Amino acid sequence: MTDTQTQTDIVIIGGGIAGISAGARLAPHARVTVLEAEQAIGYHASGRSAALYEASYGMPSTVALARASADFYLRESDYLSPRGLMLAGLAGQEDAFAKDLAEMGMDQISPEEACKLVPILNPERAVLLGYHSDAWDIDTDRLLQDFARTIRTNGGQVLTKSPVSAITRGARWLVSTPQGVIEADLLVNAAGAWADEVAGLAGVAPIKITPMRRSMARVAAPDGHDPARWPMVFGVNESWYMKPDAGALLVSPAEEDPTTPHDAWAEDMTLAEGIARYEEVVREPVTRMISNWAGLRSFAPDRNLVIGHDPVAPGFFWLAGQGGYGFLTCPAVSQLAADLILGRAPVMDGATCAQLSPERFAR
C-alpha cells in the first residue's frame, strides 16, 4: 500500500457496465474515479454476457428501463446489429409457450418458417415457435471502452488492479486501495456480486444481493452452416438459449444457481444439461466445445435493480442488482443514477423510481 491520497468528488467501486456507464454520465459534472479490482474493466459479469437489446423481458421496472434506453441504442448510437429472437418449445409446453409468446410480443410461426431462419431446427420436435425481429446484438466491448474514454476525456480516472481493502467515513469517504487512498464525497456501489461486501466495508446495511451463476459453452457450428444471420433462440421458460457468435454458437443452460461472489466457472454437468436441452430441438448434435465460462448475475430479493441513495447512510449510492440486464438497461440506468446524484428531476416516472429505490428495503 502506498500512502498516496487522491481527491475526487465521486468514487465508483466496480468497473463493470454499471459503474463505467454511470461514470461517463457523471464525469462532465464532477471529478470521478472508478475503481476496478481486476486487471481490466468488464472482467466479471459484463465481460461474460451474451448481451442482446430486446426490450420486453424482465421485471416491469427492467422493461421500463430497457424501453427508456431505446433512443440511445436505436437512434443516437451504432452499437447494435440485427439479430432477431426466436422462442422454441416442445409438445406439452403449450401453456408456458403461450405465456412467453405474449410477454415477449412475438408472433407464432410455423416449423417451416422457423427452419428458414434456423436451418438446423428439427421441425418434428420444435413444434411451438415464435419470432420477432426487434432484437439486436450489442457491441459490448466497444460500448464499455467508449464510456471509459468519456470518463478520462472529462478528467476522470478508471483505475484497474485496485481492489478495495478498507472504507472509512469521516467528513468524506476514505477508500483504501493498493494505489493509495481515494477521498470522495460520494461513494457509488457498483460492485455487482460484491455489492453487499462493499456495503459491509463501508458500514452500510446490506440489501441481500444474491449472485446467481449462469454458464455458457461456445460450440462449433454444424458443418456446412454459417449461423451469422440466425436469430438467438430461447427455450420455453428460458430453460436454455443459443446465440450465434463469430462463426460459432453460444449455448447456455440459462441456470440461476445461488452462489457467493467469486471468479465464476462453468460446471461440466450443468453445461451438459443445457446442451442436451438445446439438442432436443435441433437436427445437428454438438460435436465440439470450443470453450466455456460462467458469470454471476446478481439480484436483489425482489429482482428489481437497486438505484438510489441509501436511506440511512449519507453519501452512499446503490447501483446494483443488474441481474444480467446491465447492458440492456445501461443507457437509462446511468441517466437515472446521474439525475439522482446531481439533484435533477429523473426522466423515469415516479413509480418506476420507487420500484428501484433502496428505500423499498427500509419499509
CSV table of C-alpha atoms in Angstrom, one decimal:
chain,number,residue,atom,x,y,z
A,1,MET,CA,0.0,0.0,0.0
A,2,THR,CA,1.3,3.4,-0.9
A,3,ASP,CA,0.4,6.5,1.1
A,4,THR,CA,-0.8,8.4,-1.9
A,5,GLN,CA,-4.1,10.2,-1.4
A,6,THR,CA,-6.3,11.1,-4.3
A,7,GLN,CA,-9.0,13.7,-4.0
A,8,THR,CA,-12.2,13.2,-6.1
A,9,ASP,CA,-15.8,14.1,-5.9
A,10,ILE,CA,-17.3,10.7,-6.6
A,11,VAL,CA,-15.7,7.3,-6.2
A,12,ILE,CA,-17.4,4.4,-8.0
A,13,ILE,CA,-16.5,0.9,-6.9
A,14,GLY,CA,-16.9,-1.5,-9.7
A,15,GLY,CA,-15.7,-1.3,-13.3
A,16,GLY,CA,-18.5,-3.2,-15.0
A,17,ILE,CA,-21.0,-1.7,-17.3
A,18,ALA,CA,-23.0,-0.2,-14.4
A,19,GLY,CA,-20.1,1.7,-12.9
A,20,ILE,CA,-18.4,2.7,-16.1
A,21,SER,CA,-21.6,4.0,-17.8
A,22,ALA,CA,-22.6,5.9,-14.6
A,23,GLY,CA,-19.1,7.4,-14.5
A,24,ALA,CA,-19.4,8.5,-18.1
A,25,ARG,CA,-22.7,10.4,-17.3
A,26,LEU,CA,-21.2,12.0,-14.2
A,27,ALA,CA,-17.7,12.9,-15.4
A,28,PRO,CA,-18.8,16.1,-17.3
A,29,HIS,CA,-20.2,17.4,-14.0
A,30,ALA,CA,-17.9,16.1,-11.3
A,31,ARG,CA,-14.5,14.6,-10.6
A,32,VAL,CA,-15.0,10.8,-11.0
A,33,THR,CA,-12.7,7.9,-10.0
A,34,VAL,CA,-13.8,4.4,-10.9
A,35,LEU,CA,-12.1,1.5,-9.1
A,36,GLU,CA,-11.9,-2.0,-10.6
A,37,ALA,CA,-10.3,-4.8,-8.7
A,38,GLU,CA,-9.3,-6.8,-11.7
A,39,GLN,CA,-6.7,-6.1,-14.4
A,40,ALA,CA,-9.4,-4.9,-16.9
A,41,ILE,CA,-12.8,-3.3,-16.8
A,42,GLY,CA,-15.7,-5.6,-17.5
A,43,TYR,CA,-13.9,-8.6,-16.3
A,44,HIS,CA,-16.7,-10.4,-14.4
A,45,ALA,CA,-20.4,-10.4,-15.4
A,46,SER,CA,-20.0,-7.6,-18.0
A,47,GLY,CA,-17.3,-9.5,-19.9
A,48,ARG,CA,-19.2,-12.8,-19.9
A,49,SER,CA,-22.5,-11.5,-21.3
A,50,ALA,CA,-24.5,-12.7,-24.3
A,51,ALA,CA,-25.8,-9.2,-24.4
A,52,LEU,CA,-28.9,-8.6,-26.5
A,53,TYR,CA,-31.0,-5.5,-26.8
A,54,GLU,CA,-34.6,-6.8,-26.6
A,55,ALA,CA,-36.9,-4.6,-24.5
A,56,SER,CA,-39.7,-7.0,-23.5
A,57,TYR,CA,-38.3,-9.3,-20.9
A,58,GLY,CA,-37.6,-9.0,-17.2
A,59,MET,CA,-39.4,-7.3,-14.3
A,60,PRO,CA,-41.7,-4.4,-15.3
A,61,SER,CA,-39.2,-1.9,-14.0
A,62,THR,CA,-36.5,-3.6,-16.1
A,63,VAL,CA,-38.7,-3.4,-19.2
A,64,ALA,CA,-39.3,0.3,-18.4
A,65,LEU,CA,-35.5,0.8,-18.2
A,66,ALA,CA,-34.9,-1.1,-21.4
A,67,ARG,CA,-37.5,0.9,-23.3
A,68,ALA,CA,-36.1,4.1,-21.9
A,69,SER,CA,-32.7,3.0,-23.4
A,70,ALA,CA,-34.2,2.7,-26.9
A,71,ASP,CA,-33.4,6.3,-28.0
A,72,PHE,CA,-29.7,5.8,-27.1
A,73,TYR,CA,-29.4,2.4,-28.8
A,74,LEU,CA,-31.7,2.8,-31.8
A,75,ARG,CA,-31.3,6.4,-32.7
A,76,GLU,CA,-28.3,8.0,-31.0
A,77,SER,CA,-25.5,5.4,-31.4
A,78,ASP,CA,-24.3,2.5,-33.6
A,79,TYR,CA,-23.6,-0.2,-31.0
A,80,LEU,CA,-26.4,-2.6,-32.3
A,81,SER,CA,-26.5,-5.1,-35.2
A,82,PRO,CA,-29.6,-7.0,-36.2
A,83,ARG,CA,-30.2,-10.4,-34.6
A,84,GLY,CA,-33.8,-11.3,-34.1
A,85,LEU,CA,-35.3,-13.6,-31.4
A,86,MET,CA,-37.0,-17.0,-31.6
A,87,LEU,CA,-38.8,-19.0,-29.0
A,88,ALA,CA,-38.8,-22.8,-29.4
A,89,GLY,CA,-41.0,-25.2,-27.5
A,90,LEU,CA,-41.8,-28.9,-27.4
A,91,ALA,CA,-45.2,-30.6,-27.4
A,92,GLY,CA,-46.6,-30.4,-23.9
A,93,GLN,CA,-45.3,-26.9,-23.3
A,94,GLU,CA,-48.3,-25.1,-24.8
A,95,ASP,CA,-49.3,-23.1,-21.7
A,96,ALA,CA,-45.8,-21.9,-20.9
A,97,PHE,CA,-45.2,-21.2,-24.6
A,98,ALA,CA,-48.3,-19.1,-24.8
A,99,LYS,CA,-47.3,-17.1,-21.7
A,100,ASP,CA,-43.8,-16.4,-23.1
A,101,LEU,CA,-45.1,-15.6,-26.5
A,102,ALA,CA,-47.5,-12.9,-25.1
A,103,GLU,CA,-44.9,-11.5,-22.7
A,104,MET,CA,-42.3,-11.1,-25.4
A,105,GLY,CA,-44.6,-9.7,-28.0
A,106,MET,CA,-43.8,-12.4,-30.5
A,107,ASP,CA,-45.8,-13.8,-33.5
A,108,GLN,CA,-46.3,-17.5,-33.6
A,109,ILE,CA,-44.7,-19.0,-36.7
A,110,SER,CA,-44.8,-22.5,-38.3
A,111,PRO,CA,-41.9,-25.0,-38.1
A,112,GLU,CA,-41.4,-24.5,-41.8
A,113,GLU,CA,-41.0,-20.7,-41.3
A,114,ALA,CA,-38.7,-21.3,-38.3
A,115,CYS,CA,-36.4,-23.7,-40.3
A,116,LYS,CA,-35.9,-20.9,-42.9
A,117,LEU,CA,-34.4,-18.8,-40.1
A,118,VAL,CA,-32.5,-21.6,-38.3
A,119,PRO,CA,-32.0,-24.4,-40.7
A,120,ILE,CA,-30.8,-26.9,-38.1
A,121,LEU,CA,-34.1,-26.9,-36.2
A,122,ASN,CA,-35.9,-30.2,-36.0
A,123,PRO,CA,-39.5,-29.5,-37.1
A,124,GLU,CA,-40.7,-32.7,-35.6
A,125,ARG,CA,-39.5,-31.7,-32.2
A,126,ALA,CA,-39.7,-27.9,-32.2
A,127,VAL,CA,-43.4,-27.6,-32.9
A,128,LEU,CA,-44.1,-24.4,-30.8
A,129,LEU,CA,-42.3,-21.5,-32.3
A,130,GLY,CA,-42.4,-17.7,-32.0
A,131,TYR,CA,-40.3,-14.9,-33.5
A,132,HIS,CA,-39.8,-11.2,-33.7
A,133,SER,CA,-37.1,-9.2,-35.3
A,134,ASP,CA,-36.9,-6.5,-32.6
A,135,ALA,CA,-33.7,-7.8,-31.0
A,136,TRP,CA,-30.1,-6.7,-31.6
A,137,ASP,CA,-26.6,-7.7,-30.6
A,138,ILE,CA,-24.8,-5.1,-28.5
A,139,ASP,CA,-21.1,-4.4,-29.2
A,140,THR,CA,-20.4,-4.6,-25.5
A,141,ASP,CA,-16.6,-4.1,-25.6
A,142,ARG,CA,-16.8,-1.0,-27.7
A,143,LEU,CA,-19.6,0.4,-25.6
A,144,LEU,CA,-17.7,-0.2,-22.4
A,145,GLN,CA,-14.4,1.3,-23.8
A,146,ASP,CA,-16.3,4.3,-25.1
A,147,PHE,CA,-17.8,5.0,-21.8
A,148,ALA,CA,-14.4,4.7,-20.1
A,149,ARG,CA,-12.9,7.1,-22.7
A,150,THR,CA,-15.6,9.6,-21.8
A,151,ILE,CA,-14.6,9.4,-18.2
A,152,ARG,CA,-11.0,10.0,-19.0
A,153,THR,CA,-11.7,12.7,-21.5
A,154,ASN,CA,-13.5,14.7,-18.9
A,155,GLY,CA,-10.7,14.4,-16.4
A,156,GLY,CA,-11.8,11.3,-14.5
A,157,GLN,CA,-9.9,8.2,-13.7
A,158,VAL,CA,-10.5,4.5,-14.3
A,159,LEU,CA,-8.1,2.6,-12.1
A,160,THR,CA,-7.7,-1.2,-12.6
A,161,LYS,CA,-5.9,-3.6,-10.3
A,162,SER,CA,-7.5,-1.6,-7.5
A,163,PRO,CA,-9.3,-3.9,-5.0
A,164,VAL,CA,-10.8,-2.0,-2.1
A,165,SER,CA,-9.4,-3.2,1.2
A,166,ALA,CA,-11.0,-0.7,3.6
A,167,ILE,CA,-13.6,2.1,3.7
A,168,THR,CA,-13.9,4.6,6.4
A,169,ARG,CA,-16.1,7.7,6.8
A,170,GLY,CA,-15.2,11.0,8.4
A,171,ALA,CA,-16.0,14.3,6.8
A,172,ARG,CA,-15.6,12.4,3.5
A,173,TRP,CA,-15.2,8.7,2.4
A,174,LEU,CA,-11.7,7.3,2.5
A,175,VAL,CA,-11.4,4.2,0.3
A,176,SER,CA,-8.1,2.2,0.6
A,177,THR,CA,-6.6,0.5,-2.4
A,178,PRO,CA,-3.1,-0.7,-3.4
A,179,GLN,CA,-2.7,2.6,-5.3
A,180,GLY,CA,-3.4,4.6,-2.2
A,181,VAL,CA,-6.4,6.2,-0.5
A,182,ILE,CA,-9.2,7.7,-2.6
A,183,GLU,CA,-11.0,10.5,-0.8
A,184,ALA,CA,-14.5,11.4,-2.0
A,185,ASP,CA,-17.8,13.0,-1.0
A,186,LEU,CA,-20.0,10.3,-2.6
A,187,LEU,CA,-19.4,6.6,-2.9
A,188,VAL,CA,-21.3,4.7,-5.6
A,189,ASN,CA,-21.5,1.0,-5.0
A,190,ALA,CA,-21.5,-0.7,-8.5
A,191,ALA,CA,-19.7,-3.8,-7.3
A,192,GLY,CA,-22.0,-6.4,-8.8
A,193,ALA,CA,-21.8,-9.7,-7.0
A,194,TRP,CA,-19.7,-7.9,-4.4
A,195,ALA,CA,-22.2,-5.1,-3.7
A,196,ASP,CA,-23.1,-6.3,-0.2
A,197,GLU,CA,-19.4,-6.9,0.7
A,198,VAL,CA,-18.6,-3.3,-0.3
A,199,ALA,CA,-21.6,-2.1,1.8
A,200,GLY,CA,-20.2,-4.0,4.7
A,201,LEU,CA,-16.8,-2.4,4.4
A,202,ALA,CA,-18.5,1.0,4.4
A,203,GLY,CA,-20.6,0.1,7.5
A,204,VAL,CA,-23.8,0.2,5.5
A,205,ALA,CA,-26.5,-2.4,5.9
A,206,PRO,CA,-26.6,-5.0,3.1
A,207,ILE,CA,-29.5,-5.4,0.8
A,208,LYS,CA,-29.1,-9.2,0.4
A,209,ILE,CA,-27.9,-9.1,-3.2
A,210,THR,CA,-27.6,-12.7,-4.3
A,211,PRO,CA,-25.1,-13.7,-7.1
A,212,MET,CA,-26.6,-16.4,-9.4
A,213,ARG,CA,-24.2,-18.4,-11.6
A,214,ARG,CA,-25.0,-18.7,-15.4
A,215,SER,CA,-22.9,-20.9,-17.6
A,216,MET,CA,-22.0,-20.7,-21.3
A,217,ALA,CA,-20.5,-23.1,-23.8
A,218,ARG,CA,-19.1,-21.9,-27.1
A,219,VAL,CA,-19.6,-24.8,-29.5
A,220,ALA,CA,-18.7,-25.3,-33.2
A,221,ALA,CA,-21.4,-24.5,-35.7
A,222,PRO,CA,-22.6,-27.6,-37.6
A,223,ASP,CA,-20.6,-28.4,-40.7
A,224,GLY,CA,-21.9,-26.6,-43.8
A,225,HIS,CA,-23.8,-23.9,-41.8
A,226,ASP,CA,-23.0,-20.3,-41.3
A,227,PRO,CA,-25.0,-19.1,-38.3
A,228,ALA,CA,-24.2,-15.4,-38.8
A,229,ARG,CA,-27.7,-14.4,-39.6
A,230,TRP,CA,-29.6,-16.8,-37.4
A,231,PRO,CA,-31.6,-15.3,-34.5
A,232,MET,CA,-31.0,-16.0,-30.9
A,233,VAL,CA,-33.2,-18.9,-29.8
A,234,PHE,CA,-34.7,-19.3,-26.3
A,235,GLY,CA,-36.3,-22.4,-24.8
A,236,VAL,CA,-39.7,-22.1,-23.2
A,237,ASN,CA,-39.4,-20.7,-19.6
A,238,GLU,CA,-35.8,-19.6,-20.6
A,239,SER,CA,-34.7,-23.2,-19.9
A,240,TRP,CA,-31.7,-22.7,-22.4
A,241,TYR,CA,-30.6,-20.4,-25.2
A,242,MET,CA,-28.5,-20.4,-28.3
A,243,LYS,CA,-26.9,-17.4,-29.8
A,244,PRO,CA,-24.6,-17.1,-32.9
A,245,ASP,CA,-21.2,-15.8,-32.0
A,246,ALA,CA,-18.4,-15.1,-34.6
A,247,GLY,CA,-19.0,-18.2,-36.6
A,248,ALA,CA,-19.7,-20.4,-33.6
A,249,LEU,CA,-22.7,-20.9,-31.3
A,250,LEU,CA,-23.1,-19.9,-27.6
A,251,VAL,CA,-25.3,-22.4,-25.8
A,252,SER,CA,-26.4,-21.8,-22.2
A,253,PRO,CA,-28.4,-23.8,-19.8
A,254,ALA,CA,-29.7,-20.5,-18.5
A,255,GLU,CA,-29.4,-21.6,-14.9
A,256,GLU,CA,-29.7,-19.4,-11.9
A,257,ASP,CA,-27.7,-21.2,-9.2
A,258,PRO,CA,-27.3,-19.1,-6.0
A,259,THR,CA,-23.6,-18.8,-5.0
A,260,THR,CA,-21.1,-16.5,-3.3
A,261,PRO,CA,-19.1,-13.7,-5.0
A,262,HIS,CA,-16.2,-15.3,-6.9
A,263,ASP,CA,-14.5,-15.6,-10.3
A,264,ALA,CA,-17.1,-18.0,-11.6
A,265,TRP,CA,-16.6,-21.1,-13.8
A,266,ALA,CA,-18.9,-23.5,-15.5
A,267,GLU,CA,-19.6,-27.0,-14.2
A,268,ASP,CA,-19.5,-29.8,-16.7
A,269,MET,CA,-22.8,-31.4,-15.6
A,270,THR,CA,-24.6,-28.0,-15.9
A,271,LEU,CA,-23.3,-27.4,-19.3
A,272,ALA,CA,-24.2,-30.9,-20.4
A,273,GLU,CA,-27.8,-30.4,-19.3
A,274,GLY,CA,-28.1,-27.1,-21.2
A,275,ILE,CA,-26.6,-28.7,-24.4
A,276,ALA,CA,-29.0,-31.6,-24.0
A,277,ARG,CA,-32.0,-29.3,-23.9
A,278,TYR,CA,-30.7,-27.4,-27.0
A,279,GLU,CA,-30.1,-30.7,-28.8
A,280,GLU,CA,-33.8,-31.7,-28.2
A,281,VAL,CA,-34.9,-29.1,-30.8
A,282,VAL,CA,-32.2,-29.4,-33.5
A,283,ARG,CA,-31.1,-32.0,-36.0
A,284,GLU,CA,-27.4,-31.4,-35.6
A,285,PRO,CA,-25.8,-32.5,-32.3
A,286,VAL,CA,-22.9,-30.6,-30.7
A,287,THR,CA,-19.7,-32.2,-31.9
A,288,ARG,CA,-17.1,-29.9,-30.3
A,289,MET,CA,-17.0,-27.5,-27.4
A,290,ILE,CA,-14.5,-24.7,-28.1
A,291,SER,CA,-14.6,-23.1,-24.7
A,292,ASN,CA,-16.8,-22.5,-21.7
A,293,TRP,CA,-17.2,-20.0,-18.8
A,294,ALA,CA,-19.7,-18.7,-16.3
A,295,GLY,CA,-20.8,-15.3,-15.0
A,296,LEU,CA,-22.6,-14.1,-11.9
A,297,ARG,CA,-25.9,-12.3,-12.4
A,298,SER,CA,-26.7,-10.5,-9.2
A,299,PHE,CA,-30.3,-10.0,-7.9
A,300,ALA,CA,-31.9,-8.1,-5.1
A,301,PRO,CA,-34.6,-10.1,-3.2
A,302,ASP,CA,-37.4,-8.7,-5.4
A,303,ARG,CA,-35.3,-9.0,-8.6
A,304,ASN,CA,-35.6,-5.2,-9.3
A,305,LEU,CA,-32.4,-3.3,-9.8
A,306,VAL,CA,-31.3,-1.1,-6.9
A,307,ILE,CA,-30.6,2.5,-7.9
A,308,GLY,CA,-30.5,5.3,-5.4
A,309,HIS,CA,-29.1,6.9,-2.3
A,310,ASP,CA,-29.0,4.7,0.8
A,311,PRO,CA,-31.9,5.9,3.1
A,312,VAL,CA,-29.7,5.7,6.2
A,313,ALA,CA,-26.0,6.2,5.1
A,314,PRO,CA,-25.3,9.7,3.8
A,315,GLY,CA,-23.2,9.8,0.7
A,316,PHE,CA,-23.7,6.1,-0.2
A,317,PHE,CA,-25.4,5.4,-3.5
A,318,TRP,CA,-26.5,2.0,-4.6
A,319,LEU,CA,-26.1,0.9,-8.3
A,320,ALA,CA,-26.5,-2.8,-8.0
A,321,GLY,CA,-28.7,-5.9,-8.7
A,322,GLN,CA,-28.5,-5.7,-12.5
A,323,GLY,CA,-29.4,-9.3,-12.8
A,324,GLY,CA,-27.9,-9.8,-16.2
A,325,TYR,CA,-29.7,-6.8,-17.7
A,326,GLY,CA,-26.7,-4.4,-17.3
A,327,PHE,CA,-26.0,-3.8,-21.0
A,328,LEU,CA,-29.7,-3.9,-21.9
A,329,THR,CA,-30.6,-1.1,-19.5
A,330,CYS,CA,-27.3,0.9,-19.0
A,331,PRO,CA,-28.3,4.0,-21.0
A,332,ALA,CA,-31.4,4.6,-18.8
A,333,VAL,CA,-29.8,3.3,-15.6
A,334,SER,CA,-26.8,5.5,-15.9
A,335,GLN,CA,-29.0,8.5,-16.7
A,336,LEU,CA,-31.2,7.8,-13.7
A,337,ALA,CA,-28.2,7.5,-11.5
A,338,ALA,CA,-26.8,10.7,-12.7
A,339,ASP,CA,-30.1,12.5,-12.3
A,340,LEU,CA,-30.4,11.4,-8.7
A,341,ILE,CA,-26.8,12.1,-7.8
A,342,LEU,CA,-26.8,15.6,-9.4
A,343,GLY,CA,-30.1,16.5,-8.0
A,344,ARG,CA,-32.0,16.7,-11.2
A,345,ALA,CA,-35.6,15.6,-11.8
A,346,PRO,CA,-35.4,12.0,-13.1
A,347,VAL,CA,-36.6,11.3,-16.6
A,348,MET,CA,-38.0,7.9,-15.4
A,349,ASP,CA,-41.5,8.0,-13.9
A,350,GLY,CA,-42.0,8.1,-10.2
A,351,ALA,CA,-43.5,4.6,-9.9
A,352,THR,CA,-40.5,3.0,-11.6
A,353,CYS,CA,-38.1,5.1,-9.5
A,354,ALA,CA,-39.8,3.8,-6.3
A,355,GLN,CA,-39.5,0.2,-7.5
A,356,LEU,CA,-35.8,0.7,-8.0
A,357,SER,CA,-35.0,2.8,-4.9
A,358,PRO,CA,-33.1,1.2,-2.0
A,359,GLU,CA,-35.7,2.9,0.3
A,360,ARG,CA,-38.0,0.0,-0.5
A,361,PHE,CA,-36.0,-2.3,1.7
A,362,ALA,CA,-36.3,0.1,4.7
A,363,ARG,CA,-40.1,0.0,4.7
